[in-house]
Amino acid sequence: MAVELFHKNETLQMRKKLIAQSCRLFFSHDPVKIVRARGQYLYDENGTQYLDCISNVQHVGHSHPSITQVAGAQMDLLNTNTRFLHDNIVQYADRLAATLPKKLSVFYFVNSGSEANDLALRLARQYTRHQDVIVLDHAYHGHLTSLIDISPYKFRKLEGQKEWVHVAPLPDTYHGIYREDHPEPGQAYADTVKSLIEEAHKKGRKISSFFAESLPSVGGQIIFPTGYCKRVAEYVHEAGGVYVADEIQTGFGRVGSHFWAFQLEGEDFCPDIVTMGKPMGNGHPIACVVTTEEIAGAFTANGVEYFNTFGGNPVSCAIGLAVLDVIEKEDLRGNAVRVGGHLKQLLLQLQEKHLLIGDVRGVGLFIGMELVKDRESREPATEEAAHLVRRLKEDRIVMSTDGPWDSVIKFKPPMCFSKEDANRVVTCIDQILTELEDVQKEDCGKS
Amino acid sequence: MAVELFHKNETLQMRKKLIAQSCRLFFSHDPVKIVRARGQYLYDENGTQYLDCISNVQHVGHSHPSITQVAGAQMDLLNTNTRFLHDNIVQYADRLAATLPKKLSVFYFVNSGSEANDLALRLARQYTRHQDVIVLDHAYHGHLTSLIDISPYKFRKLEGQKEWVHVAPLPDTYHGIYREDHPEPGQAYADTVKSLIEEAHKKGRKISSFFAESLPSVGGQIIFPTGYCKRVAEYVHEAGGVYVADEIQTGFGRVGSHFWAFQLEGEDFCPDIVTMGKPMGNGHPIACVVTTEEIAGAFTANGVEYFNTFGGNPVSCAIGLAVLDVIEKEDLRGNAVRVGGHLKQLLLQLQEKHLLIGDVRGVGLFIGMELVKDRESREPATEEAAHLVRRLKEDRIVMSTDGPWDSVIKFKPPMCFSKEDANRVVTCIDQILTELEDVQKEDCGKS
């Protein structure tokens, strides 16, 4: 067992004093202190095990020995910057290129998804010489000044919407303006983007880019209706803009059937810029932007160097390569298909039993279960979702919510998550929802 | 010896194809491939050793075994995010706090100096509710959209100056508007900031912050004249703004006598926000913002979470702690005083011999040697500086230039740099400058 340096209370007191309060803790009223982890399991200071359903960053599993081994070996050898030639960066770019459509062939390595999205914004603007950006409602693209501007999830609580930002409706067929009964929701939602472009043009504004996660995460674990991306890309290209696919949460095989979530749209769809991050280094700070020769060429043509101090260093790239190796060797994409499919099936069965479950959606190990107070009105059951998360913690399961009303239970576990883990969490959810419904019935009977 | 995966030519070809051309190589016509490193020594694919005079990121020396050991042990145990309680982050913040004035007590951990400066900008604006920023001419604060806006070094080549940015003259007593013969250059340069504030106020604009490296690096290894920071801080505070000290290149004991370069200004000077980065993790991507309770409190008061996926994770903080330990155990600050002093002395002696050396300046292991074509006019000797760097490479010494005209030879070596290393590099410089002067005399004789 890992040794604690401070008692939990002392850690908490030091944290309150020394670490900014804007950096929040999970379960803030009774936070968890985790001292070690392996695979999909976390251990607190007393050795209590928690099942981790949300750490998508620790993609191939917490503290995977082969990642640690590779990182240590490269650290012992060399860690310098990209101004020196090194094999790791080119080998890693080559391996990533093999997972992508041919036209996405030029790489920039950075340290975080936020850095990647900021660079994508710079690339799009330099290439198109346009300024404006279209984003999806409720989107979150990062914590930097430039990204808060394109993140309705954040800017609505802060400085508000800039004149160069245009917010398209989230193509959510459960809650959105077009639902599952619409004959062509993909086309209908794409047309909202077309309208936004037309409105912007009327004001004399020009679109540099459409920015979207390939599966909106903070937005509520949304799966785009078929054809949406392809049609949007056509409209955006017609306007002289580029399509930026933010794969920071969804890439590296999480959807199982494909390496990138944008590939769910079919082989004839290809974004112009793809950003990647979180799972890329299994927790090590590494992220990336890949684009076309044309877009990269326009950026080079400005004659200004792009230097990222840590980005693409030999250690980061060695770790990135090791992550790719583990995904392959342990068939984690196959596991995402099998376990994700099993989990979704169990949740769909649970939906038949519990009226609270309004919707179950997802692909691979990217699954959302939305709680509603009423299946007709689809009113979000925010408090019930919060209760479920708190109760699961008592059952030693770490879970979290997402979506505009925090009513979506999100599953984004390490990719080694097993069918047994899925069975365990669904059994617990079943029991907690039953308790919740019993209390609600009792309250009903009383009133 | 480390094994190459690809022949150097193949690495270069793959790099040209796969890595964006905006990411430049040192010695682009004949780049160096480095496969391993230790201390202040780099080794290429043939085992040739290079003396490294510029890798300030590898602060305690390349591939320091105790950093590698600590990193591996923590990676094997746990790497998660700051939403869980952990001892490393609070212990690290506590250790950093001990190096800083008491009022700088609230920490935000991030992944790069750029992320730190962007957050500093957000903090300053949120706290002051002002928008405008004063920066120094030729400054570079990072590669992000928001930071290019406050980096004259970059924005002059790109989008130009925004209306909310005000550029103060670089307090460079060798090249600037007030020189070493001025009775009070600190006050005189500070008054230029006062004038900028007054001009901004006349236009109805409000100053959020004064942003400066504590020793301008890209600007040419500049040492502020005494009293400058203190007076500037007074003027900026009077205007309702805050003083941001960018210590990304200069912190962690590089100046020797103090842990932070801003401390050179005396104990009665304290910035409101300090950003740190490059040397912090000896190459591992970690950076930080520290500020006062008041400023952090204003940021918390907006009610919006600040979450940085990788920032402050247990591995990054373990590495940060290990770096602090090595600085102390190996007395690297003492080494910076001794070796830096020795090196500066040797360069000053060289200046007596070579007319090309216009100025030698610096503290600790942050030293600049400026080459000029003429000591009277101080015309920068840009080509001669480039020649010196190329020739030093032939002597297996990695060196680089800085400053507005790339005429400043910059010394920012790993902090384990020795007196023997200093002797070696100065001997080589002496010889190269002698050759150069011989050729110039010959050319003179011919013309």
Short mmCIF file of C-alpha atoms in Angstrom, two decimals, chain A:
data_model
loop_
_atom_site.label_atom_id
_atom_site.label_comp_id
_atom_site.label_asym_id
_atom_site.label_seq_id
_atom_site.Cartn_x
_atom_site.Cartn_y
_atom_site.Cartn_z
CA MET A 1 0.00 0.00 0.00
CA ALA A 2 1.19 3.49 -0.83
CA VAL A 3 2.30 5.58 2.10
CA GLU A 4 0.50 8.79 2.91
CA LEU A 5 2.64 11.82 3.61
CA PHE A 6 -0.18 13.72 5.32
CA HIS A 7 -3.38 12.61 6.98
CA LYS A 8 -6.35 13.14 4.68
CA ASN A 9 -7.61 16.06 6.77
CA GLU A 10 -4.25 17.76 6.59
CA THR A 11 -4.09 17.24 2.83
CA LEU A 12 -7.50 18.83 2.56
CA GLN A 13 -6.53 21.80 4.76
CA MET A 14 -3.32 22.37 2.79
CA ARG A 15 -5.25 22.11 -0.46
CA LYS A 16 -7.78 24.73 0.68
CA LYS A 17 -4.97 27.08 1.60
CA LEU A 18 -2.53 26.52 -1.26
CA ILE A 19 -4.51 25.45 -4.32
CA ALA A 20 -6.90 27.85 -6.02
CA GLN A 21 -10.53 27.22 -5.12
CA SER A 22 -11.49 27.42 -8.81
CA CYS A 23 -9.81 24.00 -9.10
CA ARG A 24 -12.61 21.85 -7.76
CA LEU A 25 -12.66 18.44 -6.12
CA PHE A 26 -14.96 15.56 -6.96
CA PHE A 27 -17.48 14.96 -4.16
CA SER A 28 -16.51 18.31 -2.67
CA HIS A 29 -18.36 17.69 0.61
CA ASP A 30 -16.45 14.48 1.19
CA PRO A 31 -13.61 14.29 -1.34
CA VAL A 32 -11.77 11.09 -2.11
CA LYS A 33 -8.04 10.77 -1.59
CA ILE A 34 -6.58 8.33 -4.09
CA VAL A 35 -3.06 7.06 -3.44
CA ARG A 36 -2.64 4.35 -6.06
CA ALA A 37 -4.40 2.86 -9.05
CA ARG A 38 -4.16 -0.02 -11.51
CA GLY A 39 -6.23 -0.70 -14.59
CA GLN A 40 -9.77 0.50 -13.88
CA TYR A 41 -9.34 0.46 -10.09
CA LEU A 42 -8.50 3.29 -7.73
CA TYR A 43 -7.38 2.83 -4.11
CA ASP A 44 -7.81 5.33 -1.31
CA GLU A 45 -5.56 5.89 1.70
CA ASN A 46 -7.21 2.99 3.55
CA GLY A 47 -6.77 0.59 0.66
CA THR A 48 -10.45 0.76 -0.30
CA GLN A 49 -10.94 -0.05 -3.95
CA TYR A 50 -13.09 2.10 -6.26
CA LEU A 51 -14.24 1.13 -9.75
CA ASP A 52 -13.38 3.98 -12.11
CA CYS A 53 -16.06 4.65 -14.76
CA ILE A 54 -14.87 8.08 -15.90
CA SER A 55 -11.07 8.34 -16.28
CA ASN A 56 -10.88 8.49 -20.05
CA VAL A 57 -7.41 10.05 -19.75
CA GLN A 58 -5.95 6.85 -18.26
CA HIS A 59 -7.00 5.25 -21.51
CA VAL A 60 -5.19 1.90 -21.41
CA GLY A 61 -5.62 1.64 -17.64
CA HIS A 62 -4.12 3.43 -14.65
CA SER A 63 -0.36 3.04 -14.21
CA HIS A 64 0.02 0.55 -17.02
CA PRO A 65 3.42 -1.13 -16.45
CA SER A 66 4.53 -1.02 -20.07
CA ILE A 67 3.90 2.73 -20.32
CA THR A 68 5.88 3.30 -17.12
CA GLN A 69 8.72 1.13 -18.39
CA VAL A 70 8.97 2.96 -21.73
CA ALA A 71 8.75 6.40 -20.08
CA GLY A 72 11.50 5.56 -17.61
CA ALA A 73 13.80 4.17 -20.30
CA GLN A 74 13.41 7.25 -22.51
CA MET A 75 13.77 9.67 -19.57
CA ASP A 76 17.01 7.94 -18.66
CA LEU A 77 18.28 8.32 -22.22
CA LEU A 78 17.17 11.74 -23.44
CA ASN A 79 14.47 14.37 -23.20
CA THR A 80 15.10 17.41 -25.33
CA ASN A 81 13.10 19.57 -27.74
CA THR A 82 12.04 19.38 -31.38
CA ARG A 83 14.81 21.69 -32.59
CA PHE A 84 17.04 18.61 -32.57
CA LEU A 85 16.32 15.70 -34.90
CA HIS A 86 14.91 12.63 -33.14
CA ASP A 87 13.43 9.33 -34.25
CA ASN A 88 10.56 9.20 -31.75
CA ILE A 89 8.63 12.17 -33.10
CA VAL A 90 8.77 11.02 -36.72
CA GLN A 91 7.97 7.43 -35.82
CA TYR A 92 5.03 8.55 -33.72
CA ALA A 93 3.70 10.88 -36.43
CA ASP A 94 4.05 8.04 -38.93
CA ARG A 95 2.09 5.65 -36.68
CA LEU A 96 -0.66 8.22 -36.11
CA ALA A 97 -0.82 8.99 -39.84
CA ALA A 98 -1.57 5.31 -40.48
CA THR A 99 -4.80 5.66 -38.42
CA LEU A 100 -5.98 8.72 -40.37
CA PRO A 101 -7.18 9.51 -43.88
CA LYS A 102 -4.24 10.18 -46.21
CA LYS A 103 -4.85 13.91 -46.53
CA LEU A 104 -4.32 14.42 -42.79
CA SER A 105 -0.55 14.14 -42.86
CA VAL A 106 1.12 17.11 -41.15
CA PHE A 107 1.55 17.04 -37.38
CA TYR A 108 2.13 19.59 -34.61
CA PHE A 109 2.79 18.19 -31.13
CA VAL A 110 1.73 20.17 -28.08
CA ASN A 111 1.06 19.55 -24.38
CA SER A 112 -2.70 19.65 -23.91
CA GLY A 113 -5.99 19.50 -25.74
CA SER A 114 -6.36 23.21 -25.04
CA GLU A 115 -3.05 23.99 -26.71
CA ALA A 116 -4.14 21.82 -29.65
CA ASN A 117 -7.47 23.61 -30.10
CA ASP A 118 -5.83 27.03 -29.83
CA LEU A 119 -3.39 26.05 -32.57
CA ALA A 120 -6.23 24.66 -34.69
CA LEU A 121 -7.93 28.04 -34.42
CA ARG A 122 -4.71 29.79 -35.51
CA LEU A 123 -4.27 27.38 -38.44
CA ALA A 124 -7.86 27.81 -39.60
CA ARG A 125 -7.64 31.59 -39.47
CA GLN A 126 -4.26 31.78 -41.17
CA TYR A 127 -5.35 29.45 -43.98
CA THR A 128 -8.78 30.94 -44.63
CA ARG A 129 -7.91 34.54 -43.73
CA HIS A 130 -11.36 34.53 -42.14
CA GLN A 131 -12.06 35.23 -38.48
CA ASP A 132 -15.42 33.76 -37.47
CA VAL A 133 -16.08 30.39 -35.88
CA ILE A 134 -19.20 28.26 -35.72
CA VAL A 135 -19.53 26.08 -32.64
CA LEU A 136 -22.18 23.82 -31.17
CA ASP A 137 -24.30 24.85 -28.25
CA HIS A 138 -23.01 23.61 -24.86
CA ALA A 139 -19.61 22.84 -26.37
CA TYR A 140 -16.40 22.96 -24.35
CA HIS A 141 -13.08 23.20 -26.20
CA GLY A 142 -10.65 24.20 -23.45
CA HIS A 143 -9.63 26.56 -20.66
CA LEU A 144 -7.62 29.13 -22.64
CA THR A 145 -8.81 32.66 -23.37
CA SER A 146 -9.30 31.88 -27.06
CA LEU A 147 -11.20 28.66 -26.31
CA ILE A 148 -13.54 30.07 -23.71
CA ASP A 149 -14.59 32.37 -26.54
CA ILE A 150 -15.66 29.33 -28.61
CA SER A 151 -17.12 27.33 -25.69
CA PRO A 152 -20.77 28.23 -24.98
CA TYR A 153 -20.54 25.98 -21.88
CA LYS A 154 -18.07 28.51 -20.45
CA PHE A 155 -18.71 31.87 -22.12
CA ARG A 156 -22.36 31.92 -21.13
CA LYS A 157 -21.18 32.00 -17.49
CA LEU A 158 -18.37 34.50 -18.19
CA GLU A 159 -17.81 37.26 -20.73
CA GLY A 160 -20.64 36.26 -23.04
CA GLN A 161 -20.65 35.67 -26.78
CA LYS A 162 -18.18 37.46 -29.04
CA GLU A 163 -19.41 38.91 -32.33
CA TRP A 164 -17.22 36.47 -34.29
CA VAL A 165 -18.73 33.39 -32.67
CA HIS A 166 -21.87 31.70 -34.03
CA VAL A 167 -23.62 29.02 -32.00
CA ALA A 168 -25.37 26.21 -33.85
CA PRO A 169 -28.01 24.03 -32.13
CA LEU A 170 -26.60 20.83 -30.62
CA PRO A 171 -27.72 17.97 -32.90
CA ASP A 172 -29.26 16.13 -29.98
CA THR A 173 -32.14 13.98 -31.20
CA TYR A 174 -33.34 13.37 -27.65
CA HIS A 175 -33.59 16.97 -26.37
CA GLY A 176 -32.96 19.14 -29.41
CA ILE A 177 -35.13 20.91 -31.96
CA TYR A 178 -35.26 17.83 -34.24
CA ARG A 179 -35.78 14.49 -32.54
CA GLU A 180 -35.73 10.78 -33.28
CA ASP A 181 -39.09 11.05 -35.07
CA HIS A 182 -37.64 13.44 -37.67
CA PRO A 183 -37.12 11.71 -41.04
CA GLU A 184 -33.71 13.30 -41.68
CA PRO A 185 -32.29 14.84 -38.53
CA GLY A 186 -28.72 14.91 -39.93
CA GLN A 187 -29.78 17.08 -42.85
CA ALA A 188 -32.11 19.20 -40.70
CA TYR A 189 -29.40 20.00 -38.13
CA ALA A 190 -26.84 20.63 -40.87
CA ASP A 191 -29.25 23.15 -42.36
CA THR A 192 -29.14 25.13 -39.10
CA VAL A 193 -25.42 25.57 -39.74
CA LYS A 194 -26.17 26.65 -43.31
CA SER A 195 -28.57 29.28 -41.97
CA LEU A 196 -25.97 30.55 -39.51
CA ILE A 197 -23.47 30.93 -42.34
CA GLU A 198 -26.01 32.86 -44.41
CA GLU A 199 -26.78 35.16 -41.48
CA ALA A 200 -23.07 35.76 -40.88
CA HIS A 201 -22.53 36.54 -44.56
CA LYS A 202 -25.39 39.05 -44.50
CA LYS A 203 -23.49 40.87 -41.74
CA GLY A 204 -20.36 40.84 -43.90
CA ARG A 205 -18.65 38.28 -41.69
CA LYS A 206 -16.57 35.37 -42.94
CA ILE A 207 -16.35 31.86 -41.53
CA SER A 208 -12.91 30.45 -40.75
CA SER A 209 -14.09 27.20 -39.24
CA PHE A 210 -16.71 24.91 -37.84
CA PHE A 211 -15.41 23.48 -34.55
CA ALA A 212 -17.04 20.40 -33.01
CA GLU A 213 -16.23 17.38 -30.92
CA SER A 214 -16.90 14.31 -33.01
CA LEU A 215 -19.15 13.17 -30.16
CA PRO A 216 -20.09 16.12 -27.93
CA SER A 217 -19.09 15.15 -24.37
CA VAL A 218 -19.84 18.03 -21.99
CA GLY A 219 -22.91 18.54 -24.21
CA GLY A 220 -24.25 15.22 -22.90
CA GLN A 221 -22.59 12.27 -24.64
CA ILE A 222 -24.28 13.06 -27.95
CA ILE A 223 -24.12 10.88 -31.06
CA PHE A 224 -24.50 12.92 -34.26
CA PRO A 225 -27.34 11.89 -36.58
CA THR A 226 -26.04 10.25 -39.77
CA GLY A 227 -24.94 12.62 -42.50
CA TYR A 228 -24.62 15.63 -40.22
CA CYS A 229 -20.84 16.10 -40.39
CA LYS A 230 -20.66 15.49 -44.11
CA ARG A 231 -23.33 18.07 -44.94
CA VAL A 232 -21.90 20.60 -42.46
CA ALA A 233 -18.44 20.19 -44.01
CA GLU A 234 -19.92 20.93 -47.46
CA TYR A 235 -21.59 24.11 -46.24
CA VAL A 236 -18.50 25.25 -44.35
CA HIS A 237 -16.22 24.57 -47.33
CA GLU A 238 -18.59 26.51 -49.61
CA ALA A 239 -18.17 29.43 -47.19
CA GLY A 240 -14.39 29.15 -47.46
CA GLY A 241 -14.02 27.69 -43.98
CA VAL A 242 -12.54 24.48 -42.63
CA TYR A 243 -13.98 21.65 -40.51
CA VAL A 244 -12.15 21.10 -37.20
CA ALA A 245 -12.88 17.77 -35.50
CA ASP A 246 -12.07 17.89 -31.78
CA GLU A 247 -11.20 14.27 -30.93
CA ILE A 248 -9.69 15.10 -27.54
CA GLN A 249 -12.24 13.03 -25.64
CA THR A 250 -13.25 10.60 -28.37
CA GLY A 251 -10.12 9.51 -30.20
CA PHE A 252 -7.75 6.54 -29.85
CA GLY A 253 -10.36 3.84 -30.30
CA ARG A 254 -12.84 4.77 -27.57
CA VAL A 255 -15.72 4.16 -29.99
CA GLY A 256 -14.33 0.68 -30.66
CA SER A 257 -15.33 0.18 -34.28
CA HIS A 258 -13.06 3.01 -35.46
CA PHE A 259 -9.88 4.65 -34.24
CA TRP A 260 -11.42 8.14 -34.51
CA ALA A 261 -15.03 9.03 -33.76
CA PHE A 262 -15.31 11.16 -36.92
CA GLN A 263 -14.85 7.93 -38.90
CA LEU A 264 -18.33 6.85 -37.73
CA GLU A 265 -19.61 9.26 -40.40
CA GLY A 266 -18.20 7.08 -43.18
CA GLU A 267 -15.11 6.93 -45.37
CA ASP A 268 -16.15 9.83 -47.56
CA PHE A 269 -15.99 12.28 -44.65
CA CYS A 270 -12.69 13.82 -43.66
CA PRO A 271 -12.15 16.85 -41.42
CA ASP A 272 -9.55 19.45 -42.43
CA ILE A 273 -8.01 19.63 -38.96
CA VAL A 274 -8.16 17.07 -36.14
CA THR A 275 -7.13 17.81 -32.55
CA MET A 276 -6.27 15.05 -30.09
CA GLY A 277 -5.27 15.02 -26.43
CA LYS A 278 -6.50 13.44 -23.21
CA PRO A 279 -5.98 9.66 -23.77
CA MET A 280 -2.95 10.17 -25.99
CA GLY A 281 -0.31 9.78 -23.25
CA ASN A 282 -2.40 7.83 -20.71
CA GLY A 283 -2.06 10.80 -18.34
CA HIS A 284 1.22 12.24 -19.58
CA PRO A 285 0.73 15.77 -20.97
CA ILE A 286 0.77 15.31 -24.72
CA ALA A 287 -1.60 16.46 -27.43
CA CYS A 288 -1.54 17.02 -31.15
CA VAL A 289 -2.94 18.79 -34.16
CA VAL A 290 -2.95 17.10 -37.56
CA THR A 291 -3.93 18.84 -40.77
CA THR A 292 -3.47 18.90 -44.52
CA GLU A 293 -0.37 20.00 -46.42
CA GLU A 294 -2.30 23.02 -47.74
CA ILE A 295 -3.32 24.30 -44.32
CA ALA A 296 0.10 23.66 -42.79
CA GLY A 297 1.69 25.29 -45.83
CA ALA A 298 -0.33 28.48 -45.35
CA PHE A 299 0.81 28.57 -41.72
CA THR A 300 4.46 28.10 -42.71
CA ALA A 301 4.10 30.82 -45.33
CA ASN A 302 3.71 33.49 -42.65
CA GLY A 303 7.40 32.94 -41.97
CA VAL A 304 6.99 32.72 -38.21
CA GLU A 305 8.37 29.80 -36.23
CA TYR A 306 6.03 27.69 -34.11
CA PHE A 307 8.01 26.46 -31.16
CA ASN A 308 6.44 24.53 -28.33
CA THR A 309 8.98 24.00 -25.53
CA PHE A 310 7.83 20.54 -24.42
CA GLY A 311 5.65 19.52 -27.36
CA GLY A 312 6.85 16.45 -29.25
CA ASN A 313 9.81 15.76 -26.96
CA PRO A 314 11.33 12.26 -27.03
CA VAL A 315 9.70 11.17 -23.74
CA SER A 316 6.22 12.35 -24.71
CA CYS A 317 6.48 10.63 -28.09
CA ALA A 318 7.84 7.41 -26.55
CA ILE A 319 4.84 7.36 -24.22
CA GLY A 320 2.48 8.08 -27.11
CA LEU A 321 3.97 5.17 -29.05
CA ALA A 322 3.66 2.88 -26.03
CA VAL A 323 -0.03 3.78 -25.71
CA LEU A 324 -0.62 2.85 -29.37
CA ASP A 325 1.18 -0.46 -28.78
CA VAL A 326 -0.98 -1.34 -25.78
CA ILE A 327 -4.21 -0.43 -27.63
CA GLU A 328 -3.17 -2.92 -30.32
CA LYS A 329 -1.62 -5.67 -28.20
CA GLU A 330 -4.49 -5.78 -25.72
CA ASP A 331 -7.13 -5.32 -28.41
CA LEU A 332 -8.67 -2.48 -26.47
CA ARG A 333 -10.79 -1.42 -29.43
CA GLY A 334 -12.25 -4.92 -29.55
CA ASN A 335 -12.80 -4.68 -25.80
CA ALA A 336 -14.61 -1.35 -26.25
CA VAL A 337 -16.91 -2.96 -28.82
CA ARG A 338 -17.63 -6.01 -26.64
CA VAL A 339 -17.82 -4.43 -23.19
CA GLY A 340 -19.41 -1.19 -24.46
CA GLY A 341 -22.03 -3.21 -26.34
CA HIS A 342 -22.70 -5.35 -23.27
CA LEU A 343 -22.97 -2.31 -20.99
CA LYS A 344 -25.32 -0.49 -23.35
CA GLN A 345 -27.49 -3.58 -23.61
CA LEU A 346 -27.71 -3.86 -19.81
CA LEU A 347 -28.60 -0.18 -19.53
CA LEU A 348 -31.30 -0.55 -22.19
CA GLN A 349 -32.75 -3.44 -20.17
CA LEU A 350 -32.61 -1.24 -17.09
CA GLN A 351 -34.49 1.45 -19.01
CA GLU A 352 -37.43 -0.95 -19.43
CA LYS A 353 -37.58 -1.28 -15.66
CA HIS A 354 -36.92 2.29 -14.51
CA LEU A 355 -38.99 5.20 -15.81
CA LEU A 356 -36.24 7.55 -14.63
CA ILE A 357 -34.01 6.41 -17.51
CA GLY A 358 -35.11 8.51 -20.43
CA ASP A 359 -32.39 7.63 -22.90
CA VAL A 360 -29.41 5.33 -23.32
CA ARG A 361 -26.98 6.22 -26.11
CA GLY A 362 -23.37 5.74 -27.09
CA VAL A 363 -20.82 3.77 -29.02
CA GLY A 364 -18.01 1.64 -27.67
CA LEU A 365 -16.98 2.83 -24.22
CA PHE A 366 -18.52 6.28 -24.70
CA ILE A 367 -22.01 5.87 -23.24
CA GLY A 368 -24.56 8.22 -21.75
CA MET A 369 -27.62 7.35 -19.69
CA GLU A 370 -29.95 10.30 -19.34
CA LEU A 371 -32.29 10.59 -16.35
CA VAL A 372 -35.64 12.36 -16.76
CA LYS A 373 -38.42 13.23 -14.35
CA ASP A 374 -40.96 12.41 -17.02
CA ARG A 375 -40.58 10.47 -20.24
CA GLU A 376 -43.09 12.65 -22.11
CA SER A 377 -41.74 16.07 -21.22
CA ARG A 378 -38.17 14.75 -20.95
CA GLU A 379 -37.62 17.14 -18.06
CA PRO A 380 -34.04 16.52 -16.86
CA ALA A 381 -33.77 14.69 -13.51
CA THR A 382 -30.76 16.65 -12.32
CA GLU A 383 -31.13 15.96 -8.58
CA GLU A 384 -31.74 12.26 -9.18
CA ALA A 385 -28.57 12.08 -11.30
CA ALA A 386 -26.59 13.80 -8.54
CA HIS A 387 -28.09 11.39 -5.99
CA LEU A 388 -27.14 8.41 -8.15
CA VAL A 389 -23.54 9.61 -8.40
CA ARG A 390 -23.33 10.13 -4.62
CA ARG A 391 -24.83 6.72 -3.90
CA LEU A 392 -22.54 4.98 -6.38
CA LYS A 393 -19.64 6.50 -4.50
CA GLU A 394 -20.91 4.74 -1.35
CA ASP A 395 -20.85 1.55 -3.42
CA ARG A 396 -17.20 2.38 -4.31
CA ILE A 397 -17.92 3.33 -7.90
CA VAL A 398 -16.64 6.63 -9.31
CA MET A 399 -19.13 8.08 -11.75
CA SER A 400 -19.99 11.55 -12.99
CA THR A 401 -22.62 13.53 -14.91
CA ASP A 402 -22.57 15.65 -18.03
CA GLY A 403 -24.94 17.54 -20.28
CA PRO A 404 -26.56 20.99 -20.07
CA TRP A 405 -28.55 19.94 -16.98
CA ASP A 406 -26.05 17.48 -15.48
CA SER A 407 -28.64 14.79 -16.00
CA VAL A 408 -26.56 12.44 -18.14
CA ILE A 409 -24.62 9.70 -16.36
CA LYS A 410 -21.44 9.41 -18.41
CA PHE A 411 -19.41 6.25 -18.89
CA LYS A 412 -15.89 6.91 -20.18
CA PRO A 413 -13.86 4.32 -18.26
CA PRO A 414 -10.31 3.17 -18.93
CA MET A 415 -10.52 0.95 -22.02
CA CYS A 416 -9.69 -2.20 -20.03
CA PHE A 417 -13.11 -2.01 -18.35
CA SER A 418 -14.56 -5.54 -18.21
CA LYS A 419 -17.98 -7.14 -18.56
CA GLU A 420 -17.82 -7.94 -14.83
CA ASP A 421 -17.25 -4.24 -14.10
CA ALA A 422 -20.23 -3.42 -16.31
CA ASN A 423 -22.40 -6.00 -14.52
CA ARG A 424 -21.36 -4.62 -11.15
CA VAL A 425 -22.12 -0.99 -11.95
CA VAL A 426 -25.47 -1.81 -13.60
CA THR A 427 -26.51 -3.93 -10.60
CA CYS A 428 -25.72 -1.00 -8.31
CA ILE A 429 -27.57 1.48 -10.52
CA ASP A 430 -30.57 -0.86 -10.58
CA GLN A 431 -30.63 -1.04 -6.82
CA ILE A 432 -30.20 2.72 -6.30
CA LEU A 433 -32.89 3.61 -8.83
CA THR A 434 -35.24 1.08 -7.18
CA GLU A 435 -34.61 2.70 -3.78
CA LEU A 436 -35.18 6.12 -5.34
CA GLU A 437 -38.45 5.03 -6.93
CA ASP A 438 -39.61 3.43 -3.66
CA VAL A 439 -39.01 6.72 -1.85
CA GLN A 440 -40.82 8.61 -4.61
CA LYS A 441 -43.80 6.20 -4.42
CA GLU A 442 -43.87 6.61 -0.65
CA ASP A 443 -43.82 10.41 -1.01
CA CYS A 444 -46.64 10.11 -3.54
CA GLY A 445 -48.68 7.94 -1.20
CA LYS A 446 -48.22 10.46 1.62
CA SER A 447 -49.35 13.47 -0.40
#
